[in-house]
Amino acid sequence: SNRIMAWRIKHGVQGEDFALVRDVVDLVGSHCEPQRFLSTLRGIEVRFGRPPALVVIDTLAMTFGGGRENTDDMAVYVAHCRQIANEADVTILIIHHRPRSDERAMRGHGSLAGALDTSLICERKSKQLHKVTIDKQRDGPRDISFLFELEGVDVGGGHQSMVVKPLDRAGAIAPDVHLEPGRYE
């Protein structure tokens, strides 16, 4: 919630067009709950008077229940995410982690990578500098990158949270700049 508040402060955004759901939903294991997830989305639609456009799952591991990422359980997870996306007519963005041993590969079964429309890799390049690269894009270009830093924003009560500050090639603030791949390693 501090990150959301920091983003709103930084961009001067007010209002309630954002819902944060803290419940952990199992999309694979013995307590699999895609219908509960859909019910939550319907409740959000009632509350805001319109359906959500984007659902961010933070993280895949938190919604994987008792499943094993390196098995066919991943195909079940993908199928449930696709079901939710189709029934709720929503885009799903899944935050997932890579194994420390392989900087380019996602953790888990290959069915996840095969089912994705887009895959972004976020990596730290130095203490302050970060890079996001389009690793996979089903209907568009890939290997496009942009650089950013994290900027602290005071959220009150002596607390601070971070927001993304996009950078251009010279390091100046430049929103929505896409950099040529491989030139800024």
Backbone as JSON Lines, residues from 0, in Angstrom:
{"i":0,"aa":"S","n":[0.82,-1.2,0.0],"ca":[0.0,0.0,0.0],"c":[0.86,1.26,0.0]}
{"i":1,"aa":"N","n":[2.07,1.2,0.59],"ca":[2.97,2.36,0.52],"c":[3.42,2.64,-0.9]}
{"i":2,"aa":"R","n":[3.65,1.61,-1.69],"ca":[4.06,1.81,-3.08],"c":[2.94,2.49,-3.87]}
{"i":3,"aa":"I","n":[1.72,2.07,-3.62],"ca":[0.58,2.68,-4.31],"c":[0.47,4.14,-3.91]}
{"i":4,"aa":"M","n":[0.59,4.42,-2.61],"ca":[0.51,5.79,-2.13],"c":[1.63,6.64,-2.73]}
{"i":5,"aa":"A","n":[2.84,6.1,-2.78],"ca":[3.98,6.83,-3.36],"c":[3.73,7.15,-4.82]}
{"i":6,"aa":"W","n":[3.21,6.2,-5.57],"ca":[2.93,6.43,-6.99],"c":[1.88,7.52,-7.15]}
{"i":7,"aa":"R","n":[0.82,7.47,-6.33],"ca":[-0.24,8.49,-6.4],"c":[0.31,9.87,-6.05]}
{"i":8,"aa":"I","n":[1.14,9.96,-5.03],"ca":[1.74,11.24,-4.64],"c":[2.62,11.77,-5.77]}
{"i":9,"aa":"K","n":[3.5,10.93,-6.28],"ca":[4.44,11.34,-7.34],"c":[3.72,11.84,-8.58]}
{"i":10,"aa":"H","n":[2.61,11.18,-8.94],"ca":[1.91,11.52,-10.19],"c":[0.65,12.36,-9.97]}
{"i":11,"aa":"G","n":[0.39,12.76,-8.73],"ca":[-0.76,13.61,-8.43],"c":[-2.09,12.94,-8.74]}
{"i":12,"aa":"V","n":[-2.17,11.63,-8.52],"ca":[-3.38,10.88,-8.83],"c":[-4.21,10.72,-7.56]}
{"i":13,"aa":"Q","n":[-5.48,11.07,-7.65],"ca":[-6.42,10.89,-6.55],"c":[-7.5,9.91,-6.99]}
{"i":14,"aa":"G","n":[-8.39,9.59,-6.1],"ca":[-9.52,8.75,-6.48],"c":[-9.28,7.29,-6.18]}
{"i":15,"aa":"E","n":[-10.31,6.51,-6.42],"ca":[-10.28,5.09,-6.09],"c":[-10.47,4.25,-7.35]}
{"i":16,"aa":"D","n":[-9.52,4.29,-8.22],"ca":[-9.58,3.46,-9.42],"c":[-8.61,2.3,-9.32]}
{"i":17,"aa":"F","n":[-8.3,1.91,-8.1],"ca":[-7.33,0.87,-7.84],"c":[-7.8,0.05,-6.66]}
{"i":18,"aa":"A","n":[-7.78,-1.25,-6.79],"ca":[-8.16,-2.13,-5.68],"c":[-6.98,-3.02,-5.34]}
{"i":19,"aa":"L","n":[-6.66,-3.08,-4.06],"ca":[-5.6,-3.95,-3.58],"c":[-6.27,-5.09,-2.82]}
{"i":20,"aa":"V","n":[-6.06,-6.31,-3.3],"ca":[-6.64,-7.49,-2.67],"c":[-5.49,-8.23,-1.97]}
{"i":21,"aa":"R","n":[-5.57,-8.32,-0.69],"ca":[-4.48,-8.93,0.09],"c":[-4.63,-10.43,0.27]}
{"i":22,"aa":"D","n":[-5.78,-11.0,-0.08],"ca":[-5.99,-12.43,0.07],"c":[-5.06,-13.2,-0.86]}
{"i":23,"aa":"V","n":[-4.58,-14.32,-0.37],"ca":[-3.79,-15.23,-1.2],"c":[-4.75,-16.26,-1.77]}
{"i":24,"aa":"V","n":[-4.74,-16.39,-3.09],"ca":[-5.64,-17.32,-3.77],"c":[-4.8,-18.44,-4.38]}
{"i":25,"aa":"D","n":[-5.21,-19.67,-4.15],"ca":[-4.54,-20.85,-4.67],"c":[-5.09,-21.14,-6.07]}
{"i":26,"aa":"L","n":[-4.23,-21.1,-7.08],"ca":[-4.67,-21.37,-8.46],"c":[-4.18,-22.72,-8.98]}
{"i":27,"aa":"V","n":[-3.63,-23.56,-8.09],"ca":[-3.13,-24.87,-8.54],"c":[-3.44,-26.0,-7.57]}
{"i":28,"aa":"G","n":[-3.16,-25.81,-6.3],"ca":[-3.15,-26.9,-5.32],"c":[-4.49,-27.5,-5.0]}
{"i":29,"aa":"S","n":[-4.52,-28.23,-3.92],"ca":[-5.73,-28.96,-3.54],"c":[-6.86,-28.04,-3.13]}
{"i":30,"aa":"H","n":[-6.57,-26.8,-2.86],"ca":[-7.6,-25.81,-2.51],"c":[-7.77,-24.79,-3.65]}
{"i":31,"aa":"C","n":[-7.61,-25.23,-4.87],"ca":[-7.63,-24.36,-6.05],"c":[-8.92,-23.54,-6.1]}
{"i":32,"aa":"E","n":[-8.78,-22.22,-6.33],"ca":[-9.9,-21.31,-6.2],"c":[-10.08,-20.31,-7.34]}
{"i":33,"aa":"P","n":[-10.05,-20.71,-8.61],"ca":[-10.24,-19.71,-9.67],"c":[-11.62,-19.04,-9.59]}
{"i":34,"aa":"Q","n":[-12.64,-19.76,-9.12],"ca":[-13.97,-19.14,-9.01],"c":[-13.99,-18.07,-7.92]}
{"i":35,"aa":"R","n":[-13.25,-18.28,-6.84],"ca":[-13.15,-17.26,-5.8],"c":[-12.46,-16.02,-6.35]}
{"i":36,"aa":"F","n":[-11.46,-16.22,-7.16],"ca":[-10.75,-15.12,-7.81],"c":[-11.72,-14.33,-8.69]}
{"i":37,"aa":"L","n":[-12.49,-15.06,-9.49],"ca":[-13.48,-14.41,-10.37],"c":[-14.55,-13.68,-9.56]}
{"i":38,"aa":"S","n":[-14.97,-14.25,-8.45],"ca":[-15.95,-13.6,-7.58],"c":[-15.4,-12.29,-7.03]}
{"i":39,"aa":"T","n":[-14.13,-12.28,-6.66],"ca":[-13.49,-11.06,-6.18],"c":[-13.49,-9.99,-7.28]}
{"i":40,"aa":"L","n":[-13.18,-10.4,-8.51],"ca":[-13.18,-9.44,-9.62],"c":[-14.58,-8.89,-9.88]}
{"i":41,"aa":"R","n":[-15.6,-9.73,-9.75],"ca":[-16.98,-9.25,-9.9],"c":[-17.33,-8.24,-8.8]}
{"i":42,"aa":"G","n":[-16.85,-8.49,-7.58],"ca":[-17.07,-7.55,-6.48],"c":[-16.4,-6.2,-6.74]}
{"i":43,"aa":"I","n":[-15.2,-6.24,-7.33],"ca":[-14.5,-5.0,-7.68],"c":[-15.29,-4.24,-8.75]}
{"i":44,"aa":"E","n":[-15.84,-4.97,-9.72],"ca":[-16.66,-4.34,-10.76],"c":[-17.88,-3.64,-10.15]}
{"i":45,"aa":"V","n":[-18.53,-4.29,-9.21],"ca":[-19.7,-3.69,-8.55],"c":[-19.27,-2.43,-7.8]}
{"i":46,"aa":"R","n":[-18.16,-2.52,-7.08],"ca":[-17.69,-1.38,-6.26],"c":[-17.35,-0.16,-7.11]}
{"i":47,"aa":"F","n":[-16.68,-0.38,-8.25],"ca":[-16.21,0.75,-9.06],"c":[-17.12,1.07,-10.25]}
{"i":48,"aa":"G","n":[-18.12,0.23,-10.49],"ca":[-19.03,0.49,-11.59],"c":[-18.48,0.15,-12.96]}
{"i":49,"aa":"R","n":[-17.35,-0.52,-12.99],"ca":[-16.74,-0.98,-14.25],"c":[-15.8,-2.13,-13.93]}
{"i":50,"aa":"P","n":[-15.6,-3.02,-14.89],"ca":[-14.71,-4.16,-14.62],"c":[-13.25,-3.71,-14.58]}
{"i":51,"aa":"P","n":[-12.41,-4.45,-13.85],"ca":[-10.99,-4.12,-13.88],"c":[-10.42,-4.38,-15.27]}
{"i":52,"aa":"A","n":[-9.42,-3.6,-15.65],"ca":[-8.75,-3.78,-16.94],"c":[-7.48,-4.61,-16.79]}
{"i":53,"aa":"L","n":[-6.85,-4.52,-15.63],"ca":[-5.58,-5.19,-15.39],"c":[-5.6,-5.8,-13.99]}
{"i":54,"aa":"V","n":[-5.16,-7.06,-13.91],"ca":[-4.97,-7.74,-12.63],"c":[-3.49,-8.08,-12.52]}
{"i":55,"aa":"V","n":[-2.86,-7.63,-11.44],"ca":[-1.45,-7.95,-11.21],"c":[-1.4,-9.0,-10.11]}
{"i":56,"aa":"I","n":[-0.8,-10.13,-10.43],"ca":[-0.62,-11.21,-9.45],"c":[0.81,-11.1,-8.93]}
{"i":57,"aa":"D","n":[0.93,-10.8,-7.64],"ca":[2.24,-10.58,-7.04],"c":[2.39,-11.55,-5.87]}
{"i":58,"aa":"T","n":[2.96,-12.63,-6.1],"ca":[3.74,-13.24,-7.18],"c":[3.12,-14.57,-7.59]}
{"i":59,"aa":"L","n":[3.66,-15.15,-8.64],"ca":[3.22,-16.48,-9.04],"c":[3.36,-17.45,-7.87]}
{"i":60,"aa":"A","n":[4.48,-17.38,-7.17],"ca":[4.72,-18.3,-6.06],"c":[3.64,-18.19,-4.98]}
{"i":61,"aa":"M","n":[3.14,-16.99,-4.74],"ca":[2.12,-16.79,-3.7],"c":[0.76,-17.37,-4.1]}
{"i":62,"aa":"T","n":[0.53,-17.59,-5.38],"ca":[-0.75,-18.12,-5.85],"c":[-0.61,-19.53,-6.41]}
{"i":63,"aa":"F","n":[0.53,-20.15,-6.17],"ca":[0.78,-21.49,-6.71],"c":[0.4,-22.61,-5.75]}
{"i":64,"aa":"G","n":[-0.06,-22.25,-4.58],"ca":[-0.52,-23.26,-3.61],"c":[0.53,-24.31,-3.36]}
{"i":65,"aa":"G","n":[0.09,-25.56,-3.31],"ca":[1.0,-26.67,-3.05],"c":[1.6,-27.25,-4.33]}
{"i":66,"aa":"G","n":[1.39,-26.56,-5.45],"ca":[1.91,-27.07,-6.73],"c":[3.42,-27.01,-6.8]}
{"i":67,"aa":"R","n":[3.94,-27.74,-7.79],"ca":[5.38,-27.75,-8.04],"c":[5.63,-27.08,-9.38]}
{"i":68,"aa":"E","n":[6.41,-26.0,-9.35],"ca":[6.62,-25.17,-10.54],"c":[7.26,-25.92,-11.71]}
{"i":69,"aa":"N","n":[8.03,-26.95,-11.47],"ca":[8.75,-27.64,-12.54],"c":[8.0,-28.85,-13.09]}
{"i":70,"aa":"T","n":[6.7,-28.94,-12.8],"ca":[5.9,-30.07,-13.26],"c":[4.72,-29.57,-14.09]}
{"i":71,"aa":"D","n":[3.85,-30.49,-14.47],"ca":[2.65,-30.12,-15.22],"c":[1.69,-29.26,-14.4]}
{"i":72,"aa":"D","n":[1.97,-29.09,-13.11],"ca":[1.17,-28.16,-12.29],"c":[1.17,-26.77,-12.92]}
{"i":73,"aa":"M","n":[2.28,-26.42,-13.6],"ca":[2.35,-25.1,-14.24],"c":[1.3,-24.97,-15.34]}
{"i":74,"aa":"A","n":[1.04,-26.05,-16.07],"ca":[0.0,-26.02,-17.11],"c":[-1.37,-25.77,-16.49]}
{"i":75,"aa":"V","n":[-1.61,-26.35,-15.31],"ca":[-2.88,-26.11,-14.6],"c":[-2.96,-24.64,-14.2]}
{"i":76,"aa":"Y","n":[-1.89,-24.09,-13.68],"ca":[-1.85,-22.68,-13.3],"c":[-2.15,-21.78,-14.5]}
{"i":77,"aa":"V","n":[-1.48,-22.05,-15.6],"ca":[-1.69,-21.27,-16.83],"c":[-3.15,-21.36,-17.28]}
{"i":78,"aa":"A","n":[-3.72,-22.55,-17.23],"ca":[-5.12,-22.73,-17.65],"c":[-6.06,-21.93,-16.76]}
{"i":79,"aa":"H","n":[-5.8,-21.9,-15.45],"ca":[-6.66,-21.14,-14.55],"c":[-6.51,-19.64,-14.77]}
{"i":80,"aa":"C","n":[-5.3,-19.18,-15.03],"ca":[-5.1,-17.76,-15.34],"c":[-5.81,-17.4,-16.64]}
{"i":81,"aa":"R","n":[-5.73,-18.27,-17.63],"ca":[-6.41,-18.02,-18.91],"c":[-7.92,-18.01,-18.71]}
{"i":82,"aa":"Q","n":[-8.43,-18.92,-17.89],"ca":[-9.87,-18.95,-17.58],"c":[-10.31,-17.63,-16.95]}
{"i":83,"aa":"I","n":[-9.56,-17.16,-15.98],"ca":[-9.88,-15.91,-15.3],"c":[-9.83,-14.75,-16.29]}
{"i":84,"aa":"A","n":[-8.78,-14.7,-17.11],"ca":[-8.65,-13.62,-18.09],"c":[-9.83,-13.61,-19.06]}
{"i":85,"aa":"N","n":[-10.21,-14.79,-19.53],"ca":[-11.3,-14.88,-20.5],"c":[-12.65,-14.56,-19.88]}
{"i":86,"aa":"E","n":[-12.94,-15.14,-18.73],"ca":[-14.25,-14.92,-18.1],"c":[-14.43,-13.5,-17.59]}
{"i":87,"aa":"A","n":[-13.35,-12.88,-17.12],"ca":[-13.45,-11.52,-16.59],"c":[-13.08,-10.47,-17.64]}
{"i":88,"aa":"D","n":[-12.64,-10.92,-18.82],"ca":[-12.19,-10.01,-19.88],"c":[-11.17,-9.02,-19.34]}
{"i":89,"aa":"V","n":[-10.11,-9.57,-18.76],"ca":[-9.1,-8.78,-18.09],"c":[-7.71,-9.23,-18.54]}
{"i":90,"aa":"T","n":[-6.75,-8.33,-18.51],"ca":[-5.36,-8.67,-18.75],"c":[-4.73,-9.05,-17.42]}
{"i":91,"aa":"I","n":[-3.98,-10.13,-17.42],"ca":[-3.31,-10.57,-16.18],"c":[-1.8,-10.4,-16.35]}
{"i":92,"aa":"L","n":[-1.21,-9.7,-15.39],"ca":[0.23,-9.5,-15.32],"c":[0.72,-10.28,-14.11]}
{"i":93,"aa":"I","n":[1.6,-11.25,-14.34],"ca":[2.1,-12.11,-13.27],"c":[3.54,-11.72,-12.95]}
{"i":94,"aa":"I","n":[3.79,-11.39,-11.7],"ca":[5.16,-11.14,-11.25],"c":[5.76,-12.51,-10.91]}
{"i":95,"aa":"H","n":[6.9,-12.81,-11.52],"ca":[7.53,-14.11,-11.31],"c":[9.03,-13.9,-11.2]}
{"i":96,"aa":"H","n":[9.7,-14.8,-10.54],"ca":[11.14,-14.66,-10.32],"c":[11.94,-15.66,-11.15]}
{"i":97,"aa":"R","n":[13.13,-15.26,-11.49],"ca":[14.05,-16.14,-12.2],"c":[14.93,-16.86,-11.19]}
{"i":98,"aa":"P","n":[15.42,-18.04,-11.57],"ca":[16.39,-18.69,-10.67],"c":[17.69,-17.9,-10.68]}
{"i":99,"aa":"R","n":[18.36,-17.87,-9.57],"ca":[19.61,-17.11,-9.5],"c":[20.69,-17.67,-10.42]}
{"i":100,"aa":"S","n":[20.58,-18.93,-10.78],"ca":[21.62,-19.58,-11.58],"c":[21.5,-19.26,-13.06]}
{"i":101,"aa":"D","n":[20.37,-18.75,-13.54],"ca":[20.19,-18.49,-14.96],"c":[19.46,-17.16,-15.12]}
{"i":102,"aa":"E","n":[20.19,-16.15,-15.59],"ca":[19.63,-14.81,-15.66],"c":[18.53,-14.65,-16.69]}
{"i":103,"aa":"R","n":[18.4,-15.51,-17.68],"ca":[17.4,-15.33,-18.72],"c":[16.19,-16.23,-18.57]}
{"i":104,"aa":"A","n":[16.29,-17.29,-17.82],"ca":[15.2,-18.27,-17.75],"c":[14.25,-17.96,-16.6]}
{"i":105,"aa":"M","n":[12.97,-18.27,-16.81],"ca":[12.0,-18.2,-15.73],"c":[12.05,-19.49,-14.93]}
{"i":106,"aa":"R","n":[11.69,-19.41,-13.67],"ca":[11.56,-20.63,-12.88],"c":[10.36,-21.39,-13.38]}
{"i":107,"aa":"G","n":[10.45,-22.72,-13.31],"ca":[9.28,-23.53,-13.57],"c":[9.24,-24.19,-14.93]}
{"i":108,"aa":"H","n":[8.16,-24.9,-15.14],"ca":[7.89,-25.68,-16.35],"c":[7.81,-24.78,-17.58]}
{"i":109,"aa":"G","n":[8.22,-25.28,-18.72],"ca":[8.22,-24.52,-19.97],"c":[6.85,-24.11,-20.45]}
{"i":110,"aa":"S","n":[5.79,-24.71,-19.93],"ca":[4.45,-24.34,-20.38],"c":[4.12,-22.89,-20.02]}
{"i":111,"aa":"L","n":[4.76,-22.34,-18.99],"ca":[4.52,-20.95,-18.64],"c":[5.04,-20.03,-19.73]}
{"i":112,"aa":"A","n":[6.28,-20.19,-20.12],"ca":[6.86,-19.34,-21.16],"c":[6.09,-19.48,-22.48]}
{"i":113,"aa":"G","n":[5.67,-20.69,-22.79],"ca":[4.93,-20.9,-24.03],"c":[3.57,-20.23,-24.04]}
{"i":114,"aa":"A","n":[2.95,-20.06,-22.88],"ca":[1.61,-19.49,-22.81],"c":[1.6,-17.97,-22.74]}
{"i":115,"aa":"L","n":[2.73,-17.36,-22.44],"ca":[2.77,-15.91,-22.27],"c":[2.64,-15.17,-23.59]}
{"i":116,"aa":"D","n":[1.93,-14.05,-23.55],"ca":[1.9,-13.15,-24.71],"c":[3.12,-12.23,-24.68]}
{"i":117,"aa":"T","n":[3.49,-11.79,-23.48],"ca":[4.61,-10.87,-23.31],"c":[5.38,-11.27,-22.06]}
{"i":118,"aa":"S","n":[6.69,-11.19,-22.13],"ca":[7.54,-11.42,-20.96],"c":[8.52,-10.26,-20.86]}
{"i":119,"aa":"L","n":[8.56,-9.64,-19.69],"ca":[9.5,-8.55,-19.41],"c":[10.49,-9.03,-18.38]}
{"i":120,"aa":"I","n":[11.76,-8.71,-18.58],"ca":[12.79,-9.04,-17.6],"c":[13.25,-7.74,-16.97]}
{"i":121,"aa":"C","n":[13.18,-7.71,-15.66],"ca":[13.64,-6.54,-14.9],"c":[14.9,-6.94,-14.17]}
{"i":122,"aa":"E","n":[15.96,-6.16,-14.34],"ca":[17.23,-6.51,-13.71],"c":[17.96,-5.27,-13.21]}
{"i":123,"aa":"R","n":[18.72,-5.45,-12.15],"ca":[19.55,-4.37,-11.62],"c":[20.86,-4.36,-12.4]}
{"i":124,"aa":"K","n":[21.24,-3.18,-12.9],"ca":[22.48,-3.05,-13.65],"c":[23.59,-2.46,-12.78]}
{"i":125,"aa":"S","n":[23.23,-1.67,-11.79],"ca":[24.17,-1.12,-10.83],"c":[23.37,-0.81,-9.56]}
{"i":126,"aa":"K","n":[24.0,-0.16,-8.59],"ca":[23.3,0.12,-7.34],"c":[22.03,0.94,-7.58]}
{"i":127,"aa":"Q","n":[22.06,1.91,-8.49],"ca":[20.91,2.75,-8.75],"c":[20.18,2.42,-10.05]}
{"i":128,"aa":"L","n":[20.89,1.88,-11.03],"ca":[20.35,1.72,-12.37],"c":[19.69,0.34,-12.56]}
{"i":129,"aa":"H","n":[18.5,0.34,-13.16],"ca":[17.75,-0.88,-13.46],"c":[17.37,-0.86,-14.94]}
{"i":130,"aa":"K","n":[17.08,-2.04,-15.45],"ca":[16.74,-2.17,-16.87],"c":[15.58,-3.14,-17.02]}
{"i":131,"aa":"V","n":[14.61,-2.78,-17.87],"ca":[13.5,-3.66,-18.24],"c":[13.64,-3.96,-19.72]}
{"i":132,"aa":"T","n":[13.59,-5.23,-20.08],"ca":[13.72,-5.65,-21.47],"c":[12.53,-6.51,-21.85]}
{"i":133,"aa":"I","n":[11.97,-6.26,-23.03],"ca":[10.93,-7.14,-23.56],"c":[11.62,-8.4,-24.05]}
{"i":134,"aa":"D","n":[11.43,-9.49,-23.34],"ca":[12.08,-10.76,-23.65],"c":[11.26,-11.57,-24.65]}
{"i":135,"aa":"K","n":[9.93,-11.46,-24.56],"ca":[9.04,-12.17,-25.48],"c":[7.87,-11.25,-25.77]}
{"i":136,"aa":"Q","n":[7.48,-11.2,-27.03],"ca":[6.31,-10.41,-27.42],"c":[5.65,-11.16,-28.57]}
{"i":137,"aa":"R","n":[4.5,-11.74,-28.28],"ca":[3.82,-12.56,-29.28],"c":[3.51,-11.79,-30.56]}
{"i":138,"aa":"D","n":[3.03,-10.56,-30.43],"ca":[2.6,-9.8,-31.6],"c":[3.35,-8.48,-31.75]}
{"i":139,"aa":"G","n":[4.64,-8.5,-31.51],"ca":[5.39,-7.26,-31.64],"c":[6.88,-7.48,-31.47]}
{"i":140,"aa":"P","n":[7.63,-6.38,-31.48],"ca":[9.09,-6.49,-31.37],"c":[9.51,-6.92,-29.98]}
{"i":141,"aa":"R","n":[10.69,-7.47,-29.91],"ca":[11.25,-7.87,-28.63],"c":[12.66,-7.33,-28.53]}
{"i":142,"aa":"D","n":[13.32,-7.6,-27.42],"ca":[14.66,-7.1,-27.13],"c":[14.72,-5.57,-27.14]}
{"i":143,"aa":"I","n":[13.63,-4.92,-26.77],"ca":[13.6,-3.48,-26.57],"c":[13.73,-3.24,-25.07]}
{"i":144,"aa":"S","n":[14.55,-2.28,-24.69],"ca":[14.82,-2.04,-23.28],"c":[14.62,-0.58,-22.9]}
{"i":145,"aa":"F","n":[14.4,-0.37,-21.61],"ca":[14.5,0.98,-21.09],"c":[15.12,0.93,-19.7]}
{"i":146,"aa":"L","n":[15.76,2.03,-19.35],"ca":[16.46,2.13,-18.08],"c":[15.64,2.97,-17.1]}
{"i":147,"aa":"F","n":[15.8,2.66,-15.81],"ca":[15.14,3.46,-14.8],"c":[15.91,3.42,-13.49]}
{"i":148,"aa":"E","n":[15.61,4.38,-12.64],"ca":[16.09,4.38,-11.27],"c":[14.87,4.33,-10.36]}
{"i":149,"aa":"L","n":[15.1,3.99,-9.11],"ca":[14.04,4.06,-8.11],"c":[14.23,5.33,-7.31]}
{"i":150,"aa":"E","n":[13.14,6.07,-7.17],"ca":[13.18,7.35,-6.47],"c":[12.32,7.25,-5.21]}
{"i":151,"aa":"G","n":[12.86,7.69,-4.09],"ca":[12.12,7.68,-2.84],"c":[11.07,8.78,-2.78]}
{"i":152,"aa":"V","n":[9.89,8.44,-2.26],"ca":[8.81,9.41,-2.08],"c":[8.32,9.3,-0.65]}
{"i":153,"aa":"D","n":[8.21,10.44,0.03],"ca":[7.71,10.48,1.4],"c":[6.22,10.19,1.38]}
{"i":154,"aa":"V","n":[5.8,9.15,2.1],"ca":[4.38,8.78,2.15],"c":[3.75,9.14,3.49]}
{"i":155,"aa":"G","n":[4.48,9.88,4.31],"ca":[3.95,10.33,5.59],"c":[4.39,9.45,6.75]}
{"i":156,"aa":"G","n":[4.3,10.02,7.93],"ca":[4.65,9.27,9.13],"c":[6.1,8.85,9.19]}
{"i":157,"aa":"G","n":[6.97,9.59,8.49],"ca":[8.39,9.26,8.48],"c":[8.73,8.07,7.6]}
{"i":158,"aa":"H","n":[7.77,7.63,6.78],"ca":[7.99,6.48,5.89],"c":[8.22,6.95,4.45]}
{"i":159,"aa":"Q","n":[8.98,6.14,3.75],"ca":[9.26,6.41,2.35],"c":[9.03,5.14,1.55]}
{"i":160,"aa":"S","n":[8.61,5.32,0.3],"ca":[8.49,4.18,-0.62],"c":[9.06,4.6,-1.96]}
{"i":161,"aa":"M","n":[9.2,3.65,-2.85],"ca":[9.9,3.91,-4.11],"c":[8.94,3.98,-5.3]}
{"i":162,"aa":"V","n":[9.3,4.81,-6.28],"ca":[8.6,4.87,-7.56],"c":[9.65,4.8,-8.66]}
{"i":163,"aa":"V","n":[9.21,4.4,-9.84],"ca":[10.11,4.3,-10.99],"c":[10.34,5.68,-11.59]}
{"i":164,"aa":"K","n":[11.61,6.01,-11.87],"ca":[11.98,7.24,-12.56],"c":[12.66,6.83,-13.87]}
{"i":165,"aa":"P","n":[11.93,6.85,-15.02],"ca":[12.52,6.47,-16.31],"c":[13.7,7.37,-16.67]}
{"i":166,"aa":"L","n":[14.67,6.82,-17.37],"ca":[15.86,7.57,-17.77],"c":[16.04,7.51,-19.28]}
{"i":167,"aa":"D","n":[16.58,8.57,-19.84],"ca":[16.95,8.52,-21.25],"c":[18.42,8.1,-21.33]}
{"i":168,"aa":"R","n":[19.01,8.15,-22.51],"ca":[20.39,7.65,-22.68],"c":[21.4,8.43,-21.86]}
{"i":169,"aa":"A","n":[21.17,9.72,-21.66],"ca":[22.11,10.54,-20.9],"c":[21.84,10.46,-19.4]}
{"i":170,"aa":"G","n":[20.78,9.77,-19.01],"ca":[20.46,9.64,-17.6],"c":[19.45,10.66,-17.11]}
{"i":171,"aa":"A","n":[18.96,11.52,-17.99],"ca":[17.95,12.5,-17.59],"c":[16.58,11.84,-17.58]}
{"i":172,"aa":"I","n":[15.65,12.44,-16.83],"ca":[14.29,11.9,-16.78],"c":[13.66,12.02,-18.16]}
{"i":173,"aa":"A","n":[13.13,10.91,-18.66],"ca":[12.49,10.9,-19.98],"c":[11.48,9.78,-20.01]}
{"i":174,"aa":"P","n":[10.21,10.04,-19.66],"ca":[9.19,8.98,-19.64],"c":[9.0,8.34,-21.0]}
{"i":175,"aa":"D","n":[8.71,7.04,-20.96],"ca":[8.35,6.28,-22.16],"c":[9.43,6.24,-23.23]}
{"i":176,"aa":"V","n":[10.68,6.32,-22.85],"ca":[11.77,6.22,-23.82],"c":[12.16,4.76,-23.96]}
{"i":177,"aa":"H","n":[12.26,4.28,-25.19],"ca":[12.72,2.91,-25.45],"c":[14.15,2.99,-25.99]}
{"i":178,"aa":"L","n":[15.03,2.23,-25.41],"ca":[16.44,2.26,-25.79],"c":[16.77,1.08,-26.68]}
{"i":179,"aa":"E","n":[17.8,1.25,-27.49],"ca":[18.24,0.17,-28.35],"c":[18.83,-0.93,-27.49]}
{"i":180,"aa":"P","n":[18.51,-2.2,-27.82],"ca":[19.0,-3.31,-26.98],"c":[20.51,-3.44,-27.02]}
{"i":181,"aa":"G","n":[21.06,-3.78,-25.85],"ca":[22.47,-4.14,-25.78],"c":[23.45,-2.99,-25.76]}
{"i":182,"aa":"R","n":[23.02,-1.73,-25.92],"ca":[23.96,-0.63,-26.01],"c":[24.33,-0.03,-24.66]}
{"i":183,"aa":"Y","n":[23.64,-0.42,-23.6],"ca":[23.83,0.27,-22.32],"c":[24.19,-0.7,-21.21]}
{"i":184,"aa":"E","n":[24.85,-1.78,-21.57],"ca":[25.21,-2.81,-20.57],"c":[26.25,-2.28,-19.62]}
